[in-house]
Structures are given as C-alpha cells and as structure tokens.
Amino acid sequence: MKHVPTIMLTALLLAACSPSEVDAPDGASVPGVTAEQMALDPESLNALLLAEADNLVPSDWSTGEPAPDTALVYWYVPELREGITADSDCTPQDEPASYDCTLTLTAPNPEADEEERRDVTAMYRLQVRVNDDNSLTLLSPNVRWAVQG
C-alpha cells in the first residue's frame, strides 16, 4: 500500500506540469500538444532526413566527426513502414525554435541467423529549427549516427 500514494502523487505532478489545452495554438490537433511539438514527431524528423539525404554528412556518434568510409557501408535512412518503430526526443537549444533531436528507428533483422536474430536500432542525432509554418529546417548537415544489433 505504500506505493499507491507515490503513484498517485506522481500522476498528480505529471498532470500539473502538463501544458493545458489553451496553450496549444490553433491547428494543434492533440490537446496539450503545441504545433511545434507536433512538427518534432518521429515521422517529420524521418521525412526531413530523407528529403536532405543528398546533403547529409554521416558523423560519428561520439565525436561528431565525419564517419570513416568503412562505416558508411552501414549508413542508411529507411522510409518508415510497417515493422519499423520510430521514436524521437528533442531538447530545446539557445536559438529560438531550434532543437537537438534524436530519432531512433528499430526494426527486426530477418537476414540474421534465427538463433542470433534481434532487432536493429539506428539512432540519428540532428539539429533542427521549426519554421513559422511548422516545417523543419536542418541546421547542420552533420548527422550523428549509431547502429546497434
């Protein structure tokens, strides 16, 4: 029974910290979610990477330096489709409407041996700006990238 008050307190704190529906500008379709937050969803970030594919510089996740040629054989930004789960996490930066975002895509790897089969996760870290029309602009062509699995 000790955990019930903690859970209730946590729920109340989360509710109190959530933006109210009146904070959402016109055009935001989810109560409490701004149009800017909607622009930062995984689908929009993935679409931005696909649109900018010819301009991207795949970069080492840790250092931000351009990835070596030997690693580029693994560089791939897939279109979202059934079986791929996508998640995004964006942190506001000092410049207005700019964000440091991590896009995480996870998919099964059917090409692996059955006993070694596990999901493959690709993470892309990119700097974006949300424009007045809620479209996205890539602030740097350097996209930090890592693959697991």
mmCIF file with all atom_site columns, N, CA and C in Angstrom, residues 55-57 126-128 137-143:
data_model
loop_
_atom_site.group_PDB
_atom_site.id
_atom_site.type_symbol
_atom_site.label_atom_id
_atom_site.label_alt_id
_atom_site.label_comp_id
_atom_site.label_asym_id
_atom_site.label_entity_id
_atom_site.label_seq_id
_atom_site.pdbx_PDB_ins_code
_atom_site.Cartn_x
_atom_site.Cartn_y
_atom_site.Cartn_z
_atom_site.occupancy
_atom_site.B_iso_or_equiv
_atom_site.pdbx_formal_charge
_atom_site.auth_seq_id
_atom_site.auth_comp_id
_atom_site.auth_asym_id
_atom_site.auth_atom_id
_atom_site.pdbx_PDB_model_num
ATOM 1  N N  . ASN A 1 55  ? 22.457 15.780 -48.952 1.00 0.00 ? 55  ASN A N  1
ATOM 2  C CA . ASN A 1 55  ? 23.272 16.808 -48.299 1.00 0.00 ? 55  ASN A CA 1
ATOM 3  C C  . ASN A 1 55  ? 23.839 16.368 -46.951 1.00 0.00 ? 55  ASN A C  1
ATOM 4  N N  . LEU A 1 56  ? 23.433 15.203 -46.462 1.00 0.00 ? 56  LEU A N  1
ATOM 5  C CA . LEU A 1 56  ? 23.820 14.772 -45.120 1.00 0.00 ? 56  LEU A CA 1
ATOM 6  C C  . LEU A 1 56  ? 25.273 14.313 -45.065 1.00 0.00 ? 56  LEU A C  1
ATOM 7  N N  . VAL A 1 57  ? 25.894 14.575 -43.919 1.00 0.00 ? 57  VAL A N  1
ATOM 8  C CA . VAL A 1 57  ? 27.245 14.095 -43.632 1.00 0.00 ? 57  VAL A CA 1
ATOM 9  C C  . VAL A 1 57  ? 27.125 13.150 -42.442 1.00 0.00 ? 57  VAL A C  1
ATOM 10 N N  . LEU A 1 126 ? 20.273 15.029 -34.817 1.00 0.00 ? 126 LEU A N  1
ATOM 11 C CA . LEU A 1 126 ? 20.279 16.133 -35.759 1.00 0.00 ? 126 LEU A CA 1
ATOM 12 C C  . LEU A 1 126 ? 19.824 17.420 -35.098 1.00 0.00 ? 126 LEU A C  1
ATOM 13 N N  . GLN A 1 127 ? 20.276 18.517 -35.664 1.00 0.00 ? 127 GLN A N  1
ATOM 14 C CA . GLN A 1 127 ? 19.921 19.856 -35.179 1.00 0.00 ? 127 GLN A CA 1
ATOM 15 C C  . GLN A 1 127 ? 18.886 20.429 -36.142 1.00 0.00 ? 127 GLN A C  1
ATOM 16 N N  . VAL A 1 128 ? 17.726 20.813 -35.612 1.00 0.00 ? 128 VAL A N  1
ATOM 17 C CA . VAL A 1 128 ? 16.652 21.312 -36.471 1.00 0.00 ? 128 VAL A CA 1
ATOM 18 C C  . VAL A 1 128 ? 16.069 22.611 -35.931 1.00 0.00 ? 128 VAL A C  1
ATOM 19 N N  . THR A 1 137 ? 13.711 22.731 -40.689 1.00 0.00 ? 137 THR A N  1
ATOM 20 C CA . THR A 1 137 ? 14.940 23.034 -41.413 1.00 0.00 ? 137 THR A CA 1
ATOM 21 C C  . THR A 1 137 ? 16.089 22.366 -40.674 1.00 0.00 ? 137 THR A C  1
ATOM 22 N N  . LEU A 1 138 ? 16.921 21.662 -41.417 1.00 0.00 ? 138 LEU A N  1
ATOM 23 C CA . LEU A 1 138 ? 18.110 21.047 -40.851 1.00 0.00 ? 138 LEU A CA 1
ATOM 24 C C  . LEU A 1 138 ? 19.157 22.134 -40.656 1.00 0.00 ? 138 LEU A C  1
ATOM 25 N N  . LEU A 1 139 ? 19.633 22.323 -39.428 1.00 0.00 ? 139 LEU A N  1
ATOM 26 C CA . LEU A 1 139 ? 20.587 23.393 -39.134 1.00 0.00 ? 139 LEU A CA 1
ATOM 27 C C  . LEU A 1 139 ? 22.023 23.026 -39.478 1.00 0.00 ? 139 LEU A C  1
ATOM 28 N N  . SER A 1 140 ? 22.322 21.742 -39.520 1.00 0.00 ? 140 SER A N  1
ATOM 29 C CA . SER A 1 140 ? 23.668 21.286 -39.866 1.00 0.00 ? 140 SER A CA 1
ATOM 30 C C  . SER A 1 140 ? 23.535 20.006 -40.680 1.00 0.00 ? 140 SER A C  1
ATOM 31 N N  . PRO A 1 141 ? 24.350 19.848 -41.720 1.00 0.00 ? 141 PRO A N  1
ATOM 32 C CA . PRO A 1 141 ? 24.282 18.601 -42.482 1.00 0.00 ? 141 PRO A CA 1
ATOM 33 C C  . PRO A 1 141 ? 24.890 17.421 -41.721 1.00 0.00 ? 141 PRO A C  1
ATOM 34 N N  . ASN A 1 142 ? 25.672 17.712 -40.669 1.00 0.00 ? 142 ASN A N  1
ATOM 35 C CA . ASN A 1 142 ? 26.279 16.642 -39.873 1.00 0.00 ? 142 ASN A CA 1
ATOM 36 C C  . ASN A 1 142 ? 25.204 15.973 -39.032 1.00 0.00 ? 142 ASN A C  1
ATOM 37 N N  . VAL A 1 143 ? 25.013 14.683 -39.278 1.00 0.00 ? 143 VAL A N  1
ATOM 38 C CA . VAL A 1 143 ? 24.031 13.904 -38.527 1.00 0.00 ? 143 VAL A CA 1
ATOM 39 C C  . VAL A 1 143 ? 24.794 12.802 -37.808 1.00 0.00 ? 143 VAL A C  1
#
